[in-house]
Coordinates of C-alpha atoms in Angstrom, one line a residue:
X1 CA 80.7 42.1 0.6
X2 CA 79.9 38.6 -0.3
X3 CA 77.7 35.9 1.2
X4 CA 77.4 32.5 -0.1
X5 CA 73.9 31.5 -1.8
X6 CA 74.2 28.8 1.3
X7 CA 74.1 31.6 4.3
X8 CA 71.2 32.6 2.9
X9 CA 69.6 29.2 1.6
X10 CA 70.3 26.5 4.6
X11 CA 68.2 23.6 5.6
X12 CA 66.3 23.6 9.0
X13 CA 64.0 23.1 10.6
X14 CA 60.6 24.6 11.8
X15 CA 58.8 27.1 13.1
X16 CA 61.9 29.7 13.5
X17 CA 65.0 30.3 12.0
X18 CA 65.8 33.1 14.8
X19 CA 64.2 31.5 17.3
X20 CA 64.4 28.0 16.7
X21 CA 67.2 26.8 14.3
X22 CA 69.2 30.2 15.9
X23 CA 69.2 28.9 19.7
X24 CA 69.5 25.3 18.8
X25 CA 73.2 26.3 16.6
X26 CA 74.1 28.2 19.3
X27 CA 73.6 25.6 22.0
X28 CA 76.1 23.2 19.8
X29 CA 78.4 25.9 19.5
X30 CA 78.9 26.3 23.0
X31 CA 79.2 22.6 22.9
X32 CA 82.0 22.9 20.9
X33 CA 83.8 25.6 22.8
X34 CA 83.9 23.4 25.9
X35 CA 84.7 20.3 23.5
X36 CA 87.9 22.5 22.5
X37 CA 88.7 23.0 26.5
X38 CA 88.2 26.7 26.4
X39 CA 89.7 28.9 29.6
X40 CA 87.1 28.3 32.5
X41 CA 86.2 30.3 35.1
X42 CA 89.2 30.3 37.4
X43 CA 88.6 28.0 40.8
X44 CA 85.8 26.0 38.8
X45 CA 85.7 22.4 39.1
X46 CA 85.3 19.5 36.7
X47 CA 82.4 19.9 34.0
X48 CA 79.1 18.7 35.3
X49 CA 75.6 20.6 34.0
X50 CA 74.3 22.9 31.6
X51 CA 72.2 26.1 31.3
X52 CA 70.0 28.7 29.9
X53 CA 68.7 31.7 29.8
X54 CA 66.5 33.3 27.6
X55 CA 65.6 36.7 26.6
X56 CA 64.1 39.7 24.5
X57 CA 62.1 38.1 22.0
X58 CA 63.4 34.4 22.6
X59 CA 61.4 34.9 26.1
X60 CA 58.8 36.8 24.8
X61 CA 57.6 34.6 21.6
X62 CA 59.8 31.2 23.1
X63 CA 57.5 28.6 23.8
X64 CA 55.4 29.6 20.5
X65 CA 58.7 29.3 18.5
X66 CA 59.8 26.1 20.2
X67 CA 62.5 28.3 21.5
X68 CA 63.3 26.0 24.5
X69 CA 63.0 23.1 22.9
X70 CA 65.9 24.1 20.5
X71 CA 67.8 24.3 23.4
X72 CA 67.5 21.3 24.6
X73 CA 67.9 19.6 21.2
X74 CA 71.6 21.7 20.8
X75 CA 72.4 20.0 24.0
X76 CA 71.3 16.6 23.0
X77 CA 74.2 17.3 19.8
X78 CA 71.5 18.1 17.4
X79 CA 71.7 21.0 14.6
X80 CA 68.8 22.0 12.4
X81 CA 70.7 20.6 9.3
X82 CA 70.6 17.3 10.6
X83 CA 68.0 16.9 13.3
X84 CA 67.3 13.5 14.1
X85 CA 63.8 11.7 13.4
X86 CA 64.1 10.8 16.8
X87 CA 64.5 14.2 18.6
X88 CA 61.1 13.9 20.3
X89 CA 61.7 10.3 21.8
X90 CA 65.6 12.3 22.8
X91 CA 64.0 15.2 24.7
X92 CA 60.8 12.6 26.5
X93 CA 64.6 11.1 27.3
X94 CA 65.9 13.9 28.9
X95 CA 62.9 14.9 30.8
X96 CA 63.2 11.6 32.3
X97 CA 67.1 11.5 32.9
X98 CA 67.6 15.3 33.3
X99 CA 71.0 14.5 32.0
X100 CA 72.5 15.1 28.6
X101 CA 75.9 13.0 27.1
X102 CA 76.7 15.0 24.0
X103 CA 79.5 13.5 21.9
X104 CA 83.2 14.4 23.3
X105 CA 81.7 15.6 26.7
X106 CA 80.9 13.9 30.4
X107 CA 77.4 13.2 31.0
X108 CA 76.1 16.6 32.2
X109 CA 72.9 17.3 34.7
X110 CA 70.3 19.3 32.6
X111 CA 67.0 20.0 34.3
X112 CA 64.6 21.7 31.3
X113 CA 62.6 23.0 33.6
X114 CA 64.6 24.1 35.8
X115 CA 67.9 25.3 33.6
X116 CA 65.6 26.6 30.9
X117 CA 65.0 30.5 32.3
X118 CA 62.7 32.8 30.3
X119 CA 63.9 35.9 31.3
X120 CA 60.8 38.6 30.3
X121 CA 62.6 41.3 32.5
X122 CA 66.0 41.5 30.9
X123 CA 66.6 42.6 27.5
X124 CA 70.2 42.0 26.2
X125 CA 71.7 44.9 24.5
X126 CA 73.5 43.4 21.1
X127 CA 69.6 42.3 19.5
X128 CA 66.5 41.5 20.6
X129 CA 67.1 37.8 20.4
X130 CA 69.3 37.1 22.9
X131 CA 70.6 34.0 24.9
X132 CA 73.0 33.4 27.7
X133 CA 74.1 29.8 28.1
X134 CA 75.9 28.5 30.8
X135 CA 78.2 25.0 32.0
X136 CA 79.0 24.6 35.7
X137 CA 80.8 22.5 37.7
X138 CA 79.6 19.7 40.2
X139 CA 79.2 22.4 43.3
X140 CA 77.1 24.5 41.1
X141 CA 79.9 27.2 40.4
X142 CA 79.8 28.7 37.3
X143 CA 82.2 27.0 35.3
X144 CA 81.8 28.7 31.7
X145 CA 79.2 31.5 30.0
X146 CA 78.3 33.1 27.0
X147 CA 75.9 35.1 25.2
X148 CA 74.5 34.5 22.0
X149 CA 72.6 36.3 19.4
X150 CA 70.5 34.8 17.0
X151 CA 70.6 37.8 14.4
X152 CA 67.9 36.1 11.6
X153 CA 67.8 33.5 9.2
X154 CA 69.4 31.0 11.6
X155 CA 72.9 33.4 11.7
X156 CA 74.2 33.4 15.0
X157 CA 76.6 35.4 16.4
X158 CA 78.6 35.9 20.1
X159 CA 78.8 39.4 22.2
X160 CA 82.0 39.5 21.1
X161 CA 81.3 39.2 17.3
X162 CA 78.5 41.4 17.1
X163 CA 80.5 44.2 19.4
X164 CA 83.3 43.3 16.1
X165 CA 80.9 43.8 13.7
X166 CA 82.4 40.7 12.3
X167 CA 79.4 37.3 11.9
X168 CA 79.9 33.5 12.0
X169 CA 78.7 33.4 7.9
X170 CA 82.1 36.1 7.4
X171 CA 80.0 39.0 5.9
X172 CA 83.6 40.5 6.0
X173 CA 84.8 38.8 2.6
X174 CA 85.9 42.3 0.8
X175 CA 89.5 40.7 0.5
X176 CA 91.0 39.5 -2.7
X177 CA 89.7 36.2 -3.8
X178 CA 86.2 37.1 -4.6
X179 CA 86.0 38.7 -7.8
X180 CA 82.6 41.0 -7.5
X181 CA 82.3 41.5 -3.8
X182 CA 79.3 44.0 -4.1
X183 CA 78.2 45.6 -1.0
X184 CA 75.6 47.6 -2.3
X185 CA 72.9 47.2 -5.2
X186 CA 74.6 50.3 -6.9
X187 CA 78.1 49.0 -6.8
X188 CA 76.4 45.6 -8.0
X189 CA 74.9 47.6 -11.0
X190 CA 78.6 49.0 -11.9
X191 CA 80.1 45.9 -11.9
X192 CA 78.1 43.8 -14.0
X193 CA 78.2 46.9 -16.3
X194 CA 82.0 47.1 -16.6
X195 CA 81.9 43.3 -16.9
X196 CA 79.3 42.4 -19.0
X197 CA 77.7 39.9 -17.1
X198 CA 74.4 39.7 -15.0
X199 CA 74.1 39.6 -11.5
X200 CA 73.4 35.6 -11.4
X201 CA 77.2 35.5 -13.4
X202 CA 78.8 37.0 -10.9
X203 CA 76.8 35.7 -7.7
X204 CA 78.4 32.3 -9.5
X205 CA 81.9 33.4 -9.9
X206 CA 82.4 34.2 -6.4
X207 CA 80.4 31.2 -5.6
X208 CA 83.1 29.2 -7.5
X209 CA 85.7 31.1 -5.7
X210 CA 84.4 28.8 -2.7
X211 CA 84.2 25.6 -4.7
X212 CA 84.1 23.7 -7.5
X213 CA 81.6 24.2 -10.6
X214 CA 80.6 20.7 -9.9
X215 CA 80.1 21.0 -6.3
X216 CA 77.9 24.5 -6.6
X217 CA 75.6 22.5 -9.1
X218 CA 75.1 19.4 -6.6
X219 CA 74.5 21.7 -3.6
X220 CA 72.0 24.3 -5.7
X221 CA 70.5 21.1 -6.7
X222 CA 70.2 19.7 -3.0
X223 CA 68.7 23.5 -2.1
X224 CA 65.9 23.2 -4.8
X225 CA 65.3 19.9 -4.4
X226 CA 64.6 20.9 -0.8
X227 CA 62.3 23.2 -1.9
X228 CA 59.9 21.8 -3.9
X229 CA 59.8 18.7 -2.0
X230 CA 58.4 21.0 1.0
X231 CA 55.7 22.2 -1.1
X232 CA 55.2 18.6 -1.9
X233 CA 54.5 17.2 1.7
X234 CA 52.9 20.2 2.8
X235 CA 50.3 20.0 -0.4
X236 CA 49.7 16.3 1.1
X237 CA 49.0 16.9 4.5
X238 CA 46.0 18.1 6.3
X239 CA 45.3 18.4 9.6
X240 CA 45.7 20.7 12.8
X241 CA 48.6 22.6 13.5
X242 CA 50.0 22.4 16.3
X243 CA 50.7 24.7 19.2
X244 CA 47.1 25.7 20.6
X245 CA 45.6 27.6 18.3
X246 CA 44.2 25.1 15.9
X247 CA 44.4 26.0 13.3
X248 CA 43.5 23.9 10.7
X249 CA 46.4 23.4 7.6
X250 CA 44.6 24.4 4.4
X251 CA 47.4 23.9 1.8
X252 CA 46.0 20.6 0.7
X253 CA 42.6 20.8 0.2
X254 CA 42.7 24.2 -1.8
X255 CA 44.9 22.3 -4.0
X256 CA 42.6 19.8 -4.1
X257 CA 40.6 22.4 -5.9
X258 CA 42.7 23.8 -8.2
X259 CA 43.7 20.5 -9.2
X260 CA 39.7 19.6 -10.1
X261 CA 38.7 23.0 -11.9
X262 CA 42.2 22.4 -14.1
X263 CA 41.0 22.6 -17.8
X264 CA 37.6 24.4 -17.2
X265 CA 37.3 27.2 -18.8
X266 CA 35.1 28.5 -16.2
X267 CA 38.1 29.6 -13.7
X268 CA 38.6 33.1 -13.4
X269 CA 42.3 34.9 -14.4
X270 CA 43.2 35.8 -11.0
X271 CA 43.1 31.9 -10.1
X272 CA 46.8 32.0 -10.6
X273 CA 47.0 33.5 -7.3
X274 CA 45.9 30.6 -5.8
X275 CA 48.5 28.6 -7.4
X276 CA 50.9 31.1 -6.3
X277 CA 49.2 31.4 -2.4
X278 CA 48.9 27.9 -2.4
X279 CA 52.3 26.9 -2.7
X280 CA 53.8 29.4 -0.1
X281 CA 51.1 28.0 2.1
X282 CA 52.2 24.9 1.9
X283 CA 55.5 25.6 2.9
X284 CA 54.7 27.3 6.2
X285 CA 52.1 25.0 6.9
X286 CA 54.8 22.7 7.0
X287 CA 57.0 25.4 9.2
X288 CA 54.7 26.0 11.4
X289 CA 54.3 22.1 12.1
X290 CA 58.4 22.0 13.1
X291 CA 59.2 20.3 9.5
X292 CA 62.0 20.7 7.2
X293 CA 62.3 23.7 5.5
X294 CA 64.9 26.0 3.5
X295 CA 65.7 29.2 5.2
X296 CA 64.2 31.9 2.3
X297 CA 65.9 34.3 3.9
X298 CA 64.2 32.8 7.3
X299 CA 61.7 30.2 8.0
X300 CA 58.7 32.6 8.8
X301 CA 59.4 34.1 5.4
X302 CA 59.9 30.6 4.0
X303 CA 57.2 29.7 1.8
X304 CA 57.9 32.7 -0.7
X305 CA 60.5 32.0 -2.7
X306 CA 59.9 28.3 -3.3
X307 CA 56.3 29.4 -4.4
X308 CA 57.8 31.6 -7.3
X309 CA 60.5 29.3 -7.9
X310 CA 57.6 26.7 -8.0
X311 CA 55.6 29.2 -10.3
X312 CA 58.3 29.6 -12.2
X313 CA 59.3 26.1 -13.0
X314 CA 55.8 25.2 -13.5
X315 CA 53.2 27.9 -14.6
X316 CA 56.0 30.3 -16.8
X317 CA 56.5 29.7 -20.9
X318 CA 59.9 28.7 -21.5
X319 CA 61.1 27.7 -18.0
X320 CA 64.6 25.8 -17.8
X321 CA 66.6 24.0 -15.7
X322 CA 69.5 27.2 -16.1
X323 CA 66.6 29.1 -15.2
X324 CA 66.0 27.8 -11.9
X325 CA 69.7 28.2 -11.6
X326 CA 69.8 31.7 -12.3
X327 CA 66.7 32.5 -9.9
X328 CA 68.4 31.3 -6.9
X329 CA 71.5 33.0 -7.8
X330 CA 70.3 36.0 -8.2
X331 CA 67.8 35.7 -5.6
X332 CA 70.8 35.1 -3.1
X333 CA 72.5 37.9 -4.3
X334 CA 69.5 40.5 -3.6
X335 CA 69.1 38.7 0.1
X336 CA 72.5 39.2 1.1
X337 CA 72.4 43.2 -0.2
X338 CA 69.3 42.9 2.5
X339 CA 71.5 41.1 5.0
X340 CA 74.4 42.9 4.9
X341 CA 72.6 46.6 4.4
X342 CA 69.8 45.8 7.1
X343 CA 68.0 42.9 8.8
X344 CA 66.5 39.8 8.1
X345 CA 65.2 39.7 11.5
X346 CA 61.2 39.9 12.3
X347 CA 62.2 40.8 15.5
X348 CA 64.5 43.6 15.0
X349 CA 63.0 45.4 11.8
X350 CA 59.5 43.2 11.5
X351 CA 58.3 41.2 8.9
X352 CA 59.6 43.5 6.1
X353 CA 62.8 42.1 6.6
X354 CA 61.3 38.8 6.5
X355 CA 58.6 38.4 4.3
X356 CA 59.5 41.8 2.8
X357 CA 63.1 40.7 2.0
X358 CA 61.7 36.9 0.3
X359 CA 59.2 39.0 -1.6
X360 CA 61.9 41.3 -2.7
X361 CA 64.3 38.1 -3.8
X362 CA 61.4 36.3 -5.2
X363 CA 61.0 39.1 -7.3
X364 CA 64.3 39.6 -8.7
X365 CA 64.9 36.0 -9.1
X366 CA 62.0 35.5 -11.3
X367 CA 63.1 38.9 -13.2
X368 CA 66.2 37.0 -14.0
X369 CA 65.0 33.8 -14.8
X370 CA 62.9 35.7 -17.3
X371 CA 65.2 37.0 -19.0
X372 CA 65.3 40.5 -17.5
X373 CA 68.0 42.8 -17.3
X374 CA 70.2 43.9 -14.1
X375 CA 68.8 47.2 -14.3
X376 CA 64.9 45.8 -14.6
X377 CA 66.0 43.0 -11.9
X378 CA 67.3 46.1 -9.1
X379 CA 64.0 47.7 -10.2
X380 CA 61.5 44.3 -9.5
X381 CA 63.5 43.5 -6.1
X382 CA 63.2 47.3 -5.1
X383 CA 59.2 47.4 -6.1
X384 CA 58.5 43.9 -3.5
X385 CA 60.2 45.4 -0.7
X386 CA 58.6 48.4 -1.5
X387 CA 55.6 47.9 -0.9
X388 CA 56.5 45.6 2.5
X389 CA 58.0 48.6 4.2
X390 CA 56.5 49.0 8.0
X391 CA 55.2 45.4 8.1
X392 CA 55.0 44.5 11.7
X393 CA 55.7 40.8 13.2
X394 CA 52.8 40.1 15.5
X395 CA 52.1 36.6 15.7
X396 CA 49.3 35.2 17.3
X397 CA 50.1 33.1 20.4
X398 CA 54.0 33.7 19.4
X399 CA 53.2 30.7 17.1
X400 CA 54.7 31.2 13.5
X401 CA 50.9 30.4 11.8
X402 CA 48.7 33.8 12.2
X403 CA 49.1 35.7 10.1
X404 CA 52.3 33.9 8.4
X405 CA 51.3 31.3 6.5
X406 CA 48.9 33.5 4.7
X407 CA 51.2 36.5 4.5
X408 CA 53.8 34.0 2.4
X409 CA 51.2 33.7 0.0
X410 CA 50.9 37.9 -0.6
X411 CA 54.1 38.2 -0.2
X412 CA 54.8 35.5 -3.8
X413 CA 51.8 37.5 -5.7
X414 CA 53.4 40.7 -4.7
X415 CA 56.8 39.4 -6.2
X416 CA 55.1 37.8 -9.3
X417 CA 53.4 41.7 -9.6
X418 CA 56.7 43.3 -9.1
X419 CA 58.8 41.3 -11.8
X420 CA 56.4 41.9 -14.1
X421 CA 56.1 45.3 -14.0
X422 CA 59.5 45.7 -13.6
X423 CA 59.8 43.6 -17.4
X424 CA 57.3 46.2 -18.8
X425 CA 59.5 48.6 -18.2
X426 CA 63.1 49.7 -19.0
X427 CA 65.1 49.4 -15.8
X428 CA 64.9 53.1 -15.0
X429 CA 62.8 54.0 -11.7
X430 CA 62.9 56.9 -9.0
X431 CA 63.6 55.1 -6.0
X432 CA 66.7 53.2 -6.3
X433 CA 67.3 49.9 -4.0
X434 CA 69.7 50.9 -2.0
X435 CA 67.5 53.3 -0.4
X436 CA 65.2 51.5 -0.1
X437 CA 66.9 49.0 1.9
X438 CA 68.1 51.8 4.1
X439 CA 64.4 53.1 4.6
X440 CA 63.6 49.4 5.7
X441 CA 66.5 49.8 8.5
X442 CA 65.3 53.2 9.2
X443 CA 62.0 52.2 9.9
X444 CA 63.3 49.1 12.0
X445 CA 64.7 51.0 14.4
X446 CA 61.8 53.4 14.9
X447 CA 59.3 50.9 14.9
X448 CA 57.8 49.9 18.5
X449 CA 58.9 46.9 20.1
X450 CA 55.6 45.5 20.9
X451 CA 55.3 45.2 16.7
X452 CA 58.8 43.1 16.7
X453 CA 58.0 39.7 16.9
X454 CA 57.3 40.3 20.9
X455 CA 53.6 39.2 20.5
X456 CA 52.6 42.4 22.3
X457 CA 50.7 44.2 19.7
X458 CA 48.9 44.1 16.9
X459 CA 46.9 41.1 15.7
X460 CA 49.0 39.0 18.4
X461 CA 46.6 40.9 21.1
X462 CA 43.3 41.7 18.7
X463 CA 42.2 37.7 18.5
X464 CA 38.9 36.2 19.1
X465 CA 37.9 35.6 22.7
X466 CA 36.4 32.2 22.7

């Protein structure tokens, strides 16, 4: 099994990468398939609108996740990698026009509020984010259709793929070429055993299987960079978040804080978690507010890693530049295990595949960067998702804010706690990784809908009443 350390770690955008960056991928992949002149319906005429319907989760949690708006942006040409500075004056456009010209195409009619369907009713069958998007001819006809799945962490896959088993990020890449294609944390173990070389060496050497040492070190770069300059403008920004809620961003002013009782030696130990909270805050502050952010594995989950990254770089004796290296690698390695094994998905397994699974890279990113061993880094990855299993996803209002943004922030001290107990020990533990992965699925699968990202339960329906 191998994915690359950029499936996991892409550039987006906010709130979602399921339900934002997912459906706004998928819209420009349909865009490409009728680009490519792909076999129409048969009698259809020539190419004139567009279409969409959304459902499971997408409908459930879609206008708190911007859901529809994604979809309209996809159709505009946009992708979350590159989204234009001026997508909001683009979609004020299109509600004017009702017509979208995407590059390569004819102008096509597209009403959002009128092609834009939440579908509450109809649940698709392949995940519970699920999308059907549709072209038709001038007379209305249906003139081409397919269904999407946006599977976490901003993956997307077609009916057809996911019936295959096979994903757009080729999850499938066993075959010769890579030279550690671990698909499990135990087969990971054995192989940097019999080769002598940690799990971040070998994340690298299939890496460079992919590209050139030069060209891994500009885009790991370009990732990290991405990273800390999130934690940057969301540390500078105050304000109210959008969405209806308002609630107020925070990140900035508890810095403001830190920053002032720096030095004193009046501040208690535990004031590191602030650092730590503060950080992750700031990334999801900026999430929640539809800025750029690095999928970590997904963007509801985003603020984690870059806040023990952050932590790392800035707060731990000895930090270096390979370090940082070797944290993402590793970290990579551990989320694709997740990936691959389980879900990434808050609304197919909860948050423990999303906060749980950055809390359980974090971890063994920082294990590694700290010199730990692959047997103590398994163990400090195993111990944060550990202690996520059974975390529900119940956002408020559908809106990525309550209780995310402070969840990020337990979920980096949890990862801080479980490298370092991991370090104080020798590598040995009872439960081994692998099963706990598996116990995460498990408990995915048995969990109630209403807890999955839905907005139907828990703290989503337990808010204040004024």
């Amino acid at each position: 099994m191998f994915l690359s350390i950029f499936d996991i770690f892409k550039i987006g955008v906010g709130p979602s990468s399921s339900h934002t960056m997912g459906p706004m991928t998928a819209a420009g992949l349909f865009l490409d398939d009728l680009r490519r002149g792909r076999d129409k319906e048969p009698g259809a005429g020539d190419l004139a609108g567009l279409g969409a319907s959304l459902h499971g989760s997408l409908a459930f949690t879609g206008k708190g996740h911007a859901t529809d708006r994604a979809v309209m942006l996809g159709f505009l040409g946009q992708l979350p990698a590159t989204l234009s500075d001026k997508a909001d004056e683009m979609i004020e456009t299109l509600y004017q026009t009702k017509q979208t010209t995407p590059e390569g195409l004819p102008p096509l009619r597209f009403d959002p509020d009128a092609d834009i369907v939440f579908d509450y009713d109809t649940v698709l069958p392949g995940h519970a984010n699920g999308m059907i998007l549709s072209a038709y001819d001038e007379a209305g006809q249906l003139y081409l259709r397919e269904t999407y799945y946006s599977v976490g962490g901003g993956f997307v896959l077609t009916e057809a793929e996911l019936a295959q088993g096979s994903e757009d990020f080729a999850s499938q890449k066993t075959q010769a070429g890579y030279p550690y294609p671990f698909g499990s944390a135990a087969q990971m173990l054995e192989m940097g055993a019999a080769s002598g070389k940690t799990i971040a060496q070998m994340k690298e050497a299939n890496e460079l299987a992919l590209r050139s040492a030069a060209q891994l070190e500009a885009d790991l770069r370009t990732i990290r960079d991405a990273m800390f300059d999130c934690v940057a403008r969301g540390l500078a920004v105050d304000g109210i978040l959008p969405g209806g809620l308002k609630v107020k961003r925070r990140a900035k002013h508890i810095h403001e804080k830190l920053m002032a009782e720096r030095g004193q030696n009046l501040s208690q130990p535990h004031t590191i978690n602030d650092w730590m909270s503060v950080y992750a805050m700031a990334v999801n502050e900026e999430n929640a507010a539809g800025g750029r952010v690095v999928t970590s594995p997904t963007n509801g989950a985003a603020g984690v890693l870059p806040a023990v990254l952050k932590y790392y770089r800035d707060h731990c004796i000895g930090a270096t530049e390979d370090g940082l290296k070797t944290f993402l690698l590793t970290a990579a390695a551990i989320g694709g295990l997740i990936k691959h094994n389980a879900s990434i998905s808050g609304a197919e397994v909860g948050c423990q595949g999303e906060v749980g699974s950055a809390s359980s890279m974090a971890a063994a990113g920082l294990c590694a960067a700290l010199g730990g061993t692959n047997a103590q880094i398994e163990n400090a990855a195993e111990i944060a998702l550990e202690h996520h299993l059974g975390m529900t996803c119940d956002p408020v209002a559908g809106l990525v804010q309550v209780p995310c943004i402070e969840r990020n922030g337990l979920g980096a001290i949890k990862a801080v706690s479980a490298a370092s107990l991991a370090l104080r020990g020798d590598g040995t533990h009872f439960m081994p990784l692998d099963n706990c992965i598996e116990a995460m699925r498990q408990t995915g699968i048995d969990m109630s809908m209403k807890y999955k990202e839905t907005s139907k339960g828990g703290l989503a329906v337990n808010i204040p009443e004024c």
